[in-house]
């Protein structure tokens, strides 16, 4: 990359708001003074926005009030003026019907906050599942220098001497409770012990997947995504983000120089090697399209076939959690294992190449971060399936399910809604066998609405009592990145718009072949055409508001579920507004 000349104070975006000697800049300067600033605070200094997704209802970001102060300290140390601004939190735990409904809203807010204010650079504070892609998508379009500050994983869970992993163990113990093998007191002990600190899920769920992707893409300080949220090193990293963004402004190191096709490919390879959440597929596709990079499901599947899973962290791994991953060397150590597969010439927010940031990285526990010669699983985390059930693709995590489902055939048990499915699974007389394929439809981007995390369908109580803990499940929904099991997700096109899943009937035989990447219903074409002729579209859930806009413009899962009018291919970004 050829070096740009250093910016001068006159080149700053903020200078166009505060530097001219006219009435408009008088208003800007006087309002800054109204807040207690003086010219010595802003003259010749870059304005650094701190986009903070803190919320009282987001436990993953409960420490962000304090971390914003750490960022401000770093900005001041480097000679900038820090300006904290709120952004919608999009918490995973409490946002209904699903946080995925609001990822694009966060992206829009991020873009417009940056575009419409006198910000020369931004620190993006996120971590909870949808905040990483939402913030990055918006900032990519806005185009000013930016750095990503990951919230960091919480401490490992503990109850009665047992290590607990968020999400994964919740599902496991819930099945045991339904089977009657644990008491109410034990269940309450799990509830209180599984989340012991602020921070994101400490499994390799969607949060840790996406922060790892952001770092692999070059958007974080080295190893920033691995530091546990309560660790003192996390505070130091936050201040480091504040210092570095000021230098990035002077260097004019903008996102388009960092998020290149090579960076996107690096991020995809690292995601596969970590045992990433299936949600990574949707978010990577959306982020790539914001950057103008042509990434497809087939590209991801090809990388999945050739990238071994070397991160032994739940749910794809067996024994460890993110705290162990950090102590084992963190993402730097994992990426150092992959240097022959990565484009190490890619530029990062440090101003250095990825290869330079990986120099000296070591693995301190090679059971947590495995060598390529001893992977957790011989291929990457995800496989993309196609067939007459999913002509535009579907996704499965082969390493996180019982290997007997690599090739499976069985009759479908179809549910049209989550309440219908929930009512049925506790019926101990339900007509279901271990070969049955449970199907939930009308749960995609439009049908959910918003593509909720319903894809890890609970095992029917009849099978749990027989000792079964996995079965093949299919849906156009997503599932939590902390989930596990033989779950085929993101079926596209979704059933709500008449995708083939809408034509499936209970009793139809489904055939899954993961090695050959196929998923089919064994129903002849003539019968499918007859069913299609009889199918009627369901009523739309929204008649106004954000939900209506979402339904009009959201793309399908295989295209990243972004709004069609926000991708780079749709048109030029709006650019900086006129200032009068």
Coordinates of C-alpha atoms in Angstrom, one line a residue:
X1 CA 0.0 0.0 0.0
X2 CA 1.4 3.4 -1.0
X3 CA 1.7 5.8 1.9
X4 CA -0.7 8.7 1.9
X5 CA 0.7 12.1 3.0
X6 CA -0.1 12.9 6.6
X7 CA -3.2 15.0 7.1
X8 CA -2.9 18.5 8.3
X9 CA -5.3 20.2 10.7
X10 CA -6.9 22.0 7.8
X11 CA -7.7 18.7 6.2
X12 CA -9.9 17.4 9.1
X13 CA -13.6 16.9 8.6
X14 CA -14.2 18.7 11.9
X15 CA -12.4 21.8 10.7
X16 CA -15.1 22.3 8.1
X17 CA -17.5 22.6 11.1
X18 CA -15.5 24.8 13.5
X19 CA -12.6 26.4 11.6
X20 CA -14.3 29.0 9.2
X21 CA -14.9 32.4 10.6
X22 CA -18.6 32.7 9.8
X23 CA -22.0 32.4 11.4
X24 CA -22.4 28.7 11.1
X25 CA -19.1 27.9 12.7
X26 CA -19.9 30.5 15.4
X27 CA -22.9 28.4 16.3
X28 CA -20.8 25.2 16.4
X29 CA -18.1 26.7 18.5
X30 CA -20.4 28.5 20.9
X31 CA -22.3 25.2 21.5
X32 CA -19.1 23.4 22.2
X33 CA -18.3 26.2 24.7
X34 CA -21.8 25.7 26.1
X35 CA -20.7 22.2 27.0
X36 CA -17.6 23.4 28.8
X37 CA -15.1 23.0 26.0
X38 CA -12.7 25.8 25.0
X39 CA -10.7 26.4 21.8
X40 CA -7.7 24.7 23.5
X41 CA -9.8 21.5 23.4
X42 CA -10.4 21.5 19.7
X43 CA -8.1 23.8 17.7
X44 CA -6.0 21.6 15.5
X45 CA -7.3 18.4 17.1
X46 CA -9.3 15.6 15.5
X47 CA -12.8 15.0 16.7
X48 CA -13.1 11.3 17.7
X49 CA -16.5 9.8 17.9
X50 CA -17.0 7.0 20.4
X51 CA -20.1 5.0 19.3
X52 CA -21.2 3.2 22.5
X53 CA -23.8 0.5 22.4
X54 CA -24.1 0.4 26.2
X55 CA -27.6 -0.3 27.6
X56 CA -29.1 -1.3 31.0
X57 CA -30.7 -4.2 29.1
X58 CA -27.4 -5.5 27.5
X59 CA -25.4 -7.6 30.0
X60 CA -22.7 -8.2 27.4
X61 CA -22.0 -4.4 27.4
X62 CA -22.6 -3.6 31.1
X63 CA -19.0 -2.4 31.4
X64 CA -19.1 -0.1 28.4
X65 CA -19.9 3.0 30.5
X66 CA -16.4 2.5 32.1
X67 CA -14.7 1.5 28.9
X68 CA -15.9 4.6 27.2
X69 CA -13.9 6.6 29.8
X70 CA -10.9 4.4 29.1
X71 CA -11.2 5.2 25.4
X72 CA -11.5 8.9 26.1
X73 CA -8.3 8.8 28.2
X74 CA -6.5 7.3 25.2
X75 CA -7.9 9.9 22.8
X76 CA -6.8 12.7 25.1
X77 CA -3.3 11.2 25.5
X78 CA -2.9 11.1 21.7
X79 CA -4.1 14.7 21.2
X80 CA -7.7 14.2 20.1
X81 CA -11.0 15.4 21.4
X82 CA -13.3 12.4 22.5
X83 CA -17.0 12.7 21.8
X84 CA -19.1 9.8 23.1
X85 CA -22.3 9.1 21.2
X86 CA -25.1 6.5 21.8
X87 CA -26.0 3.8 19.3
X88 CA -28.8 1.3 19.6
X89 CA -27.7 -1.6 21.7
X90 CA -29.4 -4.5 19.9
X91 CA -28.9 -6.8 22.9
X92 CA -29.3 -10.5 22.2
X93 CA -31.0 -11.5 25.4
X94 CA -34.0 -9.1 25.5
X95 CA -34.7 -7.7 22.1
X96 CA -37.8 -9.3 20.5
X97 CA -38.8 -10.7 18.1
X98 CA -35.1 -11.1 17.5
X99 CA -32.0 -8.8 17.5
X100 CA -31.5 -9.7 13.8
X101 CA -34.5 -7.4 13.0
X102 CA -32.4 -4.5 14.2
X103 CA -28.9 -5.2 12.9
X104 CA -29.6 -3.1 9.8
X105 CA -31.1 -0.4 11.9
X106 CA -27.9 -0.2 13.9
X107 CA -25.9 -0.1 10.6
X108 CA -28.1 2.8 9.3
X109 CA -27.7 4.7 12.6
X110 CA -23.9 4.2 12.6
X111 CA -23.6 5.5 9.1
X112 CA -25.7 8.5 9.7
X113 CA -24.2 9.4 13.1
X114 CA -20.8 9.4 11.5
X115 CA -21.9 11.2 8.3
X116 CA -23.9 13.9 9.9
X117 CA -21.5 14.9 12.7
X118 CA -18.0 16.5 12.7
X119 CA -16.2 13.3 13.3
X120 CA -12.7 12.6 11.9
X121 CA -12.5 9.1 13.2
X122 CA -14.6 6.7 15.3
X123 CA -14.2 4.0 17.9
X124 CA -16.9 1.4 17.5
X125 CA -17.8 -0.2 20.9
X126 CA -19.7 -3.5 20.4
X127 CA -19.5 -7.2 20.9
X128 CA -23.0 -8.6 21.5
X129 CA -23.9 -10.7 18.5
X130 CA -25.4 -8.2 16.0
X131 CA -23.5 -5.1 17.2
X132 CA -20.2 -6.1 15.5
X133 CA -21.6 -6.5 12.0
X134 CA -24.1 -3.6 12.5
X135 CA -21.4 -1.2 13.6
X136 CA -18.9 -2.3 11.0
X137 CA -21.4 -2.3 8.1
X138 CA -22.4 1.3 8.8
X139 CA -18.9 2.5 9.4
X140 CA -17.7 0.9 6.1
X141 CA -20.2 2.9 4.2
X142 CA -19.4 6.1 6.1
X143 CA -15.8 5.7 5.2
X144 CA -13.9 7.7 8.0
X145 CA -11.1 6.0 9.9
X146 CA -12.5 3.5 12.4
X147 CA -11.3 1.0 14.9
X148 CA -13.4 -1.7 16.6
X149 CA -13.4 -2.3 20.3
X150 CA -14.7 -5.8 21.2
X151 CA -16.6 -6.2 24.5
X152 CA -14.8 -9.3 25.4
X153 CA -16.1 -12.7 26.7
X154 CA -17.4 -13.1 30.2
X155 CA -15.7 -15.4 32.7
X156 CA -16.3 -19.1 32.5
X157 CA -19.5 -20.3 34.2
X158 CA -19.4 -22.6 37.3
X159 CA -22.0 -24.6 39.3
X160 CA -21.4 -27.4 41.8
X161 CA -17.8 -27.8 40.6
X162 CA -18.8 -28.1 36.9
X163 CA -17.6 -25.6 34.3
X164 CA -20.5 -24.1 32.4
X165 CA -20.6 -22.6 28.9
X166 CA -23.2 -20.0 28.1
X167 CA -25.9 -21.2 25.8
X168 CA -24.5 -24.7 25.2
X169 CA -25.0 -25.9 28.7
X170 CA -28.3 -24.1 29.0
X171 CA -29.7 -26.3 26.2
X172 CA -28.1 -29.4 27.7
X173 CA -29.5 -28.9 31.2
X174 CA -32.9 -27.8 29.9
X175 CA -33.2 -31.2 28.2
X176 CA -32.2 -32.9 31.4
X177 CA -34.8 -30.9 33.3
X178 CA -37.4 -31.9 30.8
X179 CA -36.3 -35.5 31.2
X180 CA -36.6 -35.2 35.0
X181 CA -33.0 -36.0 35.7
X182 CA -32.2 -32.7 37.5
X183 CA -34.1 -30.8 40.2
X184 CA -35.5 -27.3 40.3
X185 CA -32.8 -26.3 42.8
X186 CA -30.1 -27.6 40.4
X187 CA -31.7 -25.8 37.5
X188 CA -31.7 -22.5 39.5
X189 CA -28.1 -23.1 40.4
X190 CA -27.2 -23.4 36.7
X191 CA -29.2 -20.2 36.0
X192 CA -27.1 -18.3 38.6
X193 CA -23.8 -19.9 37.8
X194 CA -23.7 -19.8 34.0
X195 CA -23.1 -16.1 33.6
X196 CA -20.8 -14.8 36.3
X197 CA -19.6 -11.5 34.9
X198 CA -20.3 -8.8 32.3
X199 CA -19.1 -9.6 28.8
X200 CA -20.3 -11.7 25.9
X201 CA -20.9 -15.5 25.8
X202 CA -17.7 -17.3 26.7
X203 CA -18.3 -20.1 24.2
X204 CA -17.3 -19.6 20.5
X205 CA -20.8 -18.3 19.9
X206 CA -21.8 -15.5 17.5
X207 CA -20.3 -12.8 19.7
X208 CA -16.8 -14.3 19.9
X209 CA -17.1 -15.4 16.3
X210 CA -17.9 -11.9 15.0
X211 CA -15.2 -10.2 17.1
X212 CA -12.7 -12.7 15.9
X213 CA -13.8 -11.9 12.3
X214 CA -13.4 -8.2 13.0
X215 CA -9.9 -8.8 14.2
X216 CA -9.0 -11.1 11.4
X217 CA -10.3 -8.5 9.0
X218 CA -7.8 -6.0 10.4
X219 CA -10.2 -3.8 12.3
X220 CA -9.0 -4.4 15.9
X221 CA -5.8 -4.0 17.8
X222 CA -3.9 -7.3 17.9
X223 CA -5.5 -9.9 20.2
X224 CA -8.2 -7.4 21.2
X225 CA -11.0 -9.9 20.5
X226 CA -9.6 -12.5 22.9
X227 CA -9.3 -10.5 26.2
X228 CA -11.9 -11.4 28.8
X229 CA -14.2 -8.4 29.6
X230 CA -13.2 -8.2 33.3
X231 CA -9.5 -8.5 32.7
X232 CA -7.4 -5.4 33.4
X233 CA -5.9 -5.8 30.0
X234 CA -9.3 -5.0 28.5
X235 CA -9.1 -1.5 30.0
X236 CA -5.7 -1.0 28.6
X237 CA -6.8 -2.2 25.2
X238 CA -9.7 0.3 25.3
X239 CA -7.3 3.1 25.9
X240 CA -5.1 1.8 23.2
X241 CA -8.0 2.1 20.8
X242 CA -8.4 5.7 21.7
X243 CA -4.7 6.5 21.1
X244 CA -4.6 4.6 17.8
X245 CA -7.7 6.1 16.2
X246 CA -6.1 9.6 16.6
X247 CA -3.0 8.4 14.7
X248 CA -5.2 6.7 12.1
X249 CA -6.9 10.1 11.4
X250 CA -3.6 11.8 10.8
X251 CA -2.5 8.9 8.6
X252 CA -5.9 8.9 6.7
X253 CA -6.1 5.2 7.2
X254 CA -9.7 4.6 6.0
X255 CA -11.7 1.4 6.0
X256 CA -11.5 0.8 2.3
X257 CA -7.7 0.4 2.7
X258 CA -8.3 -2.3 5.3
X259 CA -11.4 -4.2 4.3
X260 CA -10.3 -5.6 1.0
X261 CA -11.1 -8.9 -0.7
X262 CA -7.9 -10.3 1.0
X263 CA -9.1 -9.2 4.4
X264 CA -12.6 -10.7 3.8
X265 CA -11.0 -14.0 2.8
X266 CA -8.7 -13.9 5.8
X267 CA -11.7 -13.4 8.1
X268 CA -13.6 -16.3 6.5
X269 CA -10.6 -18.6 6.9
X270 CA -10.1 -17.7 10.5
X271 CA -13.9 -18.1 11.2
X272 CA -13.8 -21.6 9.8
X273 CA -10.7 -22.5 11.9
X274 CA -12.4 -21.2 15.1
X275 CA -15.5 -23.3 14.8
X276 CA -17.6 -20.3 14.1
X277 CA -21.3 -19.7 14.6
X278 CA -23.5 -20.4 11.6
X279 CA -24.5 -16.7 12.0
X280 CA -21.1 -15.8 10.6
X281 CA -22.3 -16.7 7.1
X282 CA -25.0 -14.1 7.1
X283 CA -22.9 -11.3 8.7
X284 CA -19.8 -12.0 6.5
X285 CA -21.9 -11.8 3.4
X286 CA -23.5 -8.6 4.5
X287 CA -20.2 -7.0 5.6
X288 CA -18.5 -8.0 2.3
X289 CA -21.3 -6.5 0.2
X290 CA -21.0 -3.2 2.2
X291 CA -17.3 -3.2 1.2
X292 CA -18.0 -4.0 -2.4
X293 CA -16.5 -7.4 -2.2
X294 CA -18.2 -10.3 -4.0
X295 CA -18.5 -13.1 -1.5
X296 CA -20.8 -16.0 -2.0
X297 CA -22.0 -19.1 -0.1
X298 CA -20.0 -21.2 -2.4
X299 CA -16.8 -19.3 -1.6
X300 CA -17.4 -19.9 2.1
X301 CA -18.1 -23.6 1.5
X302 CA -14.9 -24.0 -0.5
X303 CA -12.9 -22.4 2.4
X304 CA -14.8 -24.7 4.8
X305 CA -13.7 -27.8 2.9
X306 CA -10.0 -26.9 3.1
X307 CA -9.7 -25.1 6.5
X308 CA -9.3 -27.5 9.5
X309 CA -11.0 -26.5 12.8
X310 CA -8.2 -26.0 15.2
X311 CA -9.9 -24.1 18.1
X312 CA -11.0 -26.6 20.8
X313 CA -13.6 -24.3 22.3
X314 CA -17.3 -25.2 22.8
X315 CA -19.6 -25.8 21.1
X316 CA -17.6 -27.3 18.2
X317 CA -14.7 -28.1 20.5
X318 CA -15.1 -30.3 23.5
X319 CA -13.4 -29.0 26.7
X320 CA -12.6 -25.3 26.7
X321 CA -14.1 -21.8 26.8
X322 CA -12.9 -18.4 25.7
X323 CA -11.0 -17.7 28.9
X324 CA -8.9 -20.8 28.1
X325 CA -8.5 -19.6 24.6
X326 CA -7.1 -16.3 25.8
X327 CA -4.6 -18.0 28.1
X328 CA -3.6 -20.3 25.3
X329 CA -2.5 -17.3 23.2
X330 CA -5.7 -15.9 21.8
X331 CA -6.5 -15.1 18.2
X332 CA -3.0 -14.0 17.4
X333 CA -1.8 -17.5 18.2
X334 CA -4.5 -19.1 16.2
X335 CA -3.8 -16.9 13.2
X336 CA -0.1 -17.6 13.5
X337 CA -1.0 -21.3 12.9
X338 CA -2.7 -20.3 9.6
X339 CA -0.1 -17.9 8.1
X340 CA 0.5 -20.1 5.1
X341 CA -3.3 -19.8 4.3
X342 CA -3.7 -16.1 5.0
X343 CA -2.8 -13.0 3.0
X344 CA -0.4 -11.6 5.6
X345 CA 0.3 -8.5 3.5
X346 CA -3.2 -7.2 4.4
X347 CA -3.1 -3.9 6.2
X348 CA -4.6 -3.6 9.7
X349 CA -5.7 -0.7 11.9
X350 CA -2.2 -0.7 13.3
X351 CA -0.9 0.6 10.0
X352 CA 1.2 -2.6 9.9
X353 CA 0.5 -5.7 7.8
X354 CA -1.3 -8.7 9.4
X355 CA 2.0 -10.6 9.2
X356 CA 3.8 -8.0 11.2
X357 CA 1.1 -8.1 13.9
X358 CA 1.5 -11.9 14.2
X359 CA 5.3 -11.8 14.7
X360 CA 6.2 -13.5 18.0
X361 CA 2.7 -15.0 18.6
X362 CA 2.9 -18.2 20.6
X363 CA 0.6 -21.1 21.5
X364 CA 0.8 -21.8 25.2
X365 CA -1.7 -24.7 25.2
X366 CA -1.8 -26.8 22.1
X367 CA -4.9 -28.7 23.2
X368 CA -6.9 -25.4 23.1
X369 CA -5.3 -24.0 20.0
X370 CA -4.4 -27.1 18.0
X371 CA -1.7 -27.4 15.4
X372 CA -2.9 -28.1 11.8
X373 CA -1.6 -31.6 12.2
X374 CA -4.0 -32.3 15.0
X375 CA -7.2 -30.5 14.3
X376 CA -10.5 -30.8 16.3
X377 CA -12.2 -31.5 13.0
X378 CA -10.6 -32.1 9.6
X379 CA -12.7 -29.5 7.8
X380 CA -13.9 -26.0 8.9
X381 CA -16.8 -25.1 11.0
X382 CA -19.5 -24.8 8.3
X383 CA -20.9 -26.6 5.3
X384 CA -23.2 -25.2 2.7
X385 CA -25.9 -27.5 1.4
X386 CA -28.0 -27.3 -1.8
X387 CA -30.8 -29.4 -3.2
X388 CA -34.5 -29.2 -4.0
X389 CA -35.2 -28.2 -0.4
X390 CA -32.7 -25.3 -0.5
X391 CA -31.8 -24.3 -4.1
X392 CA -30.2 -21.1 -2.8
X393 CA -28.4 -22.8 0.0
X394 CA -28.6 -23.9 3.7
X395 CA -25.9 -24.1 6.4
X396 CA -24.9 -26.8 8.9
X397 CA -22.1 -27.2 11.5
X398 CA -20.8 -30.7 10.9
X399 CA -18.4 -30.7 13.8
X400 CA -21.1 -29.8 16.3
X401 CA -23.5 -32.6 15.6
X402 CA -23.4 -36.4 16.0
X403 CA -21.4 -37.8 13.2
X404 CA -24.1 -40.4 12.4
X405 CA -26.0 -37.5 10.7
X406 CA -23.3 -37.0 8.1
X407 CA -25.6 -39.0 5.9
X408 CA -29.2 -39.4 7.0
X409 CA -32.6 -40.2 5.6
X410 CA -35.9 -40.0 7.4
X411 CA -39.5 -38.8 7.4
X412 CA -40.3 -35.1 8.0
X413 CA -42.4 -33.8 10.9
X414 CA -43.4 -30.3 9.9
X415 CA -44.4 -27.4 12.0
X416 CA -45.7 -24.1 10.6
X417 CA -45.0 -22.0 13.7
X418 CA -42.9 -22.0 16.9
X419 CA -45.9 -22.2 19.2
X420 CA -47.2 -25.3 17.2
X421 CA -43.8 -27.0 17.6
X422 CA -43.4 -26.0 21.3
X423 CA -46.8 -27.5 22.1
X424 CA -46.0 -30.8 20.4
X425 CA -42.5 -31.6 21.7
X426 CA -43.7 -32.2 25.3
X427 CA -46.3 -34.7 24.1
X428 CA -44.8 -38.1 25.2
X429 CA -47.1 -39.8 22.7
X430 CA -45.8 -37.7 19.7
X431 CA -45.3 -39.9 16.6
X432 CA -41.5 -39.5 16.4
X433 CA -38.5 -41.8 16.1
X434 CA -34.7 -41.1 16.1
X435 CA -34.8 -41.1 12.3
X436 CA -37.5 -38.4 12.2
X437 CA -36.5 -35.0 10.7
X438 CA -38.1 -32.1 12.6
X439 CA -38.9 -29.1 10.4
X440 CA -39.8 -25.6 11.5
X441 CA -40.8 -23.2 8.7
X442 CA -42.1 -19.6 8.4
X443 CA -39.1 -18.5 10.5
X444 CA -36.9 -16.8 7.9
X445 CA -36.1 -13.1 7.4
X446 CA -39.7 -12.3 6.5
X447 CA -41.5 -15.2 8.1
X448 CA -40.0 -14.9 11.6
X449 CA -40.1 -12.0 11.2
X450 CA -36.4 -11.2 11.3
X451 CA -35.1 -14.7 11.2
X452 CA -35.2 -15.6 15.0
X453 CA -32.8 -18.0 16.6
X454 CA -35.3 -20.8 16.7
X455 CA -33.3 -23.3 14.6
X456 CA -32.1 -25.4 17.4
X457 CA -35.4 -27.1 17.8
X458 CA -35.8 -28.8 21.2
X459 CA -35.7 -32.6 21.2
X460 CA -39.1 -34.1 21.7
X461 CA -39.6 -35.4 25.3
X462 CA -40.5 -38.9 23.9
X463 CA -36.9 -39.2 22.5
X464 CA -35.2 -37.6 25.5
X465 CA -36.8 -40.2 27.8
X466 CA -35.3 -42.9 25.5
X467 CA -31.9 -41.3 25.9
X468 CA -31.6 -39.5 22.6
X469 CA -29.9 -36.0 22.7
X470 CA -29.7 -35.2 19.0
X471 CA -31.8 -35.5 15.8
X472 CA -31.8 -34.0 12.4
X473 CA -33.6 -30.6 12.4
X474 CA -34.2 -28.2 9.5
X475 CA -35.4 -24.6 9.5
X476 CA -35.3 -21.3 7.6
X477 CA -34.5 -19.8 11.0
X478 CA -31.1 -19.1 12.5
X479 CA -29.7 -20.6 15.7
X480 CA -27.6 -19.2 18.5
X481 CA -23.9 -19.6 17.9
X482 CA -23.7 -21.3 21.3
X483 CA -26.0 -24.1 20.1
X484 CA -25.0 -27.5 18.8
X485 CA -26.6 -30.5 17.1
X486 CA -27.6 -31.7 13.7
X487 CA -29.4 -28.5 12.7
X488 CA -29.7 -27.4 9.1
X489 CA -30.4 -23.6 9.0
X490 CA -30.9 -20.6 6.8
X491 CA -32.9 -22.6 4.2
X492 CA -33.2 -20.3 1.2
X493 CA -35.4 -19.1 -0.2
X494 CA -37.5 -19.1 2.9
X495 CA -40.9 -20.8 3.1
X496 CA -42.7 -17.5 3.8
X497 CA -42.1 -16.4 0.2
X498 CA -42.9 -19.7 -1.3
X499 CA -39.5 -21.4 -1.1
X500 CA -39.5 -25.2 -1.5
X501 CA -39.7 -25.7 2.3
X502 CA -43.3 -24.3 2.1
X503 CA -44.2 -27.4 -0.1
X504 CA -42.9 -30.0 2.3
X505 CA -45.4 -32.2 4.1
X506 CA -45.2 -34.4 7.2
X507 CA -44.2 -37.9 6.2
X508 CA -42.2 -36.8 3.1
X509 CA -38.7 -38.4 3.2
X510 CA -35.7 -36.1 3.5
X511 CA -32.2 -37.0 2.6
X512 CA -29.1 -35.2 4.0
X513 CA -25.6 -35.9 2.6
X514 CA -23.1 -33.6 4.2
X515 CA -20.0 -35.0 2.4
X516 CA -21.8 -34.3 -1.0
X517 CA -23.3 -31.1 0.4
X518 CA -26.9 -32.0 -0.6
X519 CA -30.3 -31.7 1.1
X520 CA -33.4 -33.0 -0.7
X521 CA -37.0 -34.0 -0.2
X522 CA -37.7 -37.2 -2.1
X523 CA -40.9 -35.9 -3.8
X524 CA -41.2 -36.0 -7.5
X525 CA -41.4 -32.7 -9.6
X526 CA -45.0 -33.2 -10.7
X527 CA -46.2 -33.5 -7.1
X528 CA -44.2 -30.4 -6.1
X529 CA -45.7 -28.4 -8.9
X530 CA -49.2 -29.4 -7.8
X531 CA -48.4 -28.4 -4.3
X532 CA -47.0 -25.1 -5.5
X533 CA -50.2 -24.3 -7.4
X534 CA -52.2 -24.8 -4.2
X535 CA -49.9 -22.7 -2.0
X536 CA -51.1 -19.3 -0.9
X537 CA -48.8 -16.7 0.6
X538 CA -49.4 -15.9 4.3
X539 CA -50.4 -12.4 5.4
X540 CA -47.7 -9.8 5.9
X541 CA -46.9 -9.1 9.6
X542 CA -46.4 -5.4 9.3
X543 CA -48.5 -2.6 7.7
X544 CA -46.4 0.4 8.8
X545 CA -43.2 1.5 10.6
X546 CA -39.7 0.0 10.7
X547 CA -41.2 -3.6 10.4
X548 CA -42.8 -2.6 7.1
X549 CA -39.6 -1.1 5.8
X550 CA -37.7 -4.3 6.9
X551 CA -40.2 -6.5 5.0
X552 CA -40.0 -4.4 1.9
X553 CA -36.2 -4.4 1.6
X554 CA -34.5 -7.2 3.5
X555 CA -32.7 -9.7 1.3
X556 CA -32.6 -13.5 1.8
X557 CA -30.2 -15.4 4.0
X558 CA -27.9 -16.3 1.1
X559 CA -27.4 -12.6 0.4
X560 CA -26.7 -11.5 4.0
X561 CA -30.2 -10.2 5.0
X562 CA -29.0 -6.6 4.5
X563 CA -31.4 -4.0 3.1
X564 CA -31.2 -4.0 -0.7
X565 CA -30.7 -0.2 -0.8
X566 CA -27.6 -0.3 1.6
X567 CA -25.2 -2.6 -0.3
X568 CA -22.3 -1.0 -2.2
X569 CA -23.8 -2.2 -5.5
X570 CA -27.0 -0.1 -5.0
X571 CA -25.3 3.3 -5.4
X572 CA -22.7 5.7 -4.1
X573 CA -22.6 6.6 -0.4
X574 CA -24.3 9.9 0.5
X575 CA -21.0 11.5 1.5
X576 CA -20.4 14.4 3.9
X577 CA -23.4 16.7 4.2
X578 CA -23.3 20.4 3.1
X579 CA -22.6 22.6 6.1
X580 CA -24.5 25.9 6.1

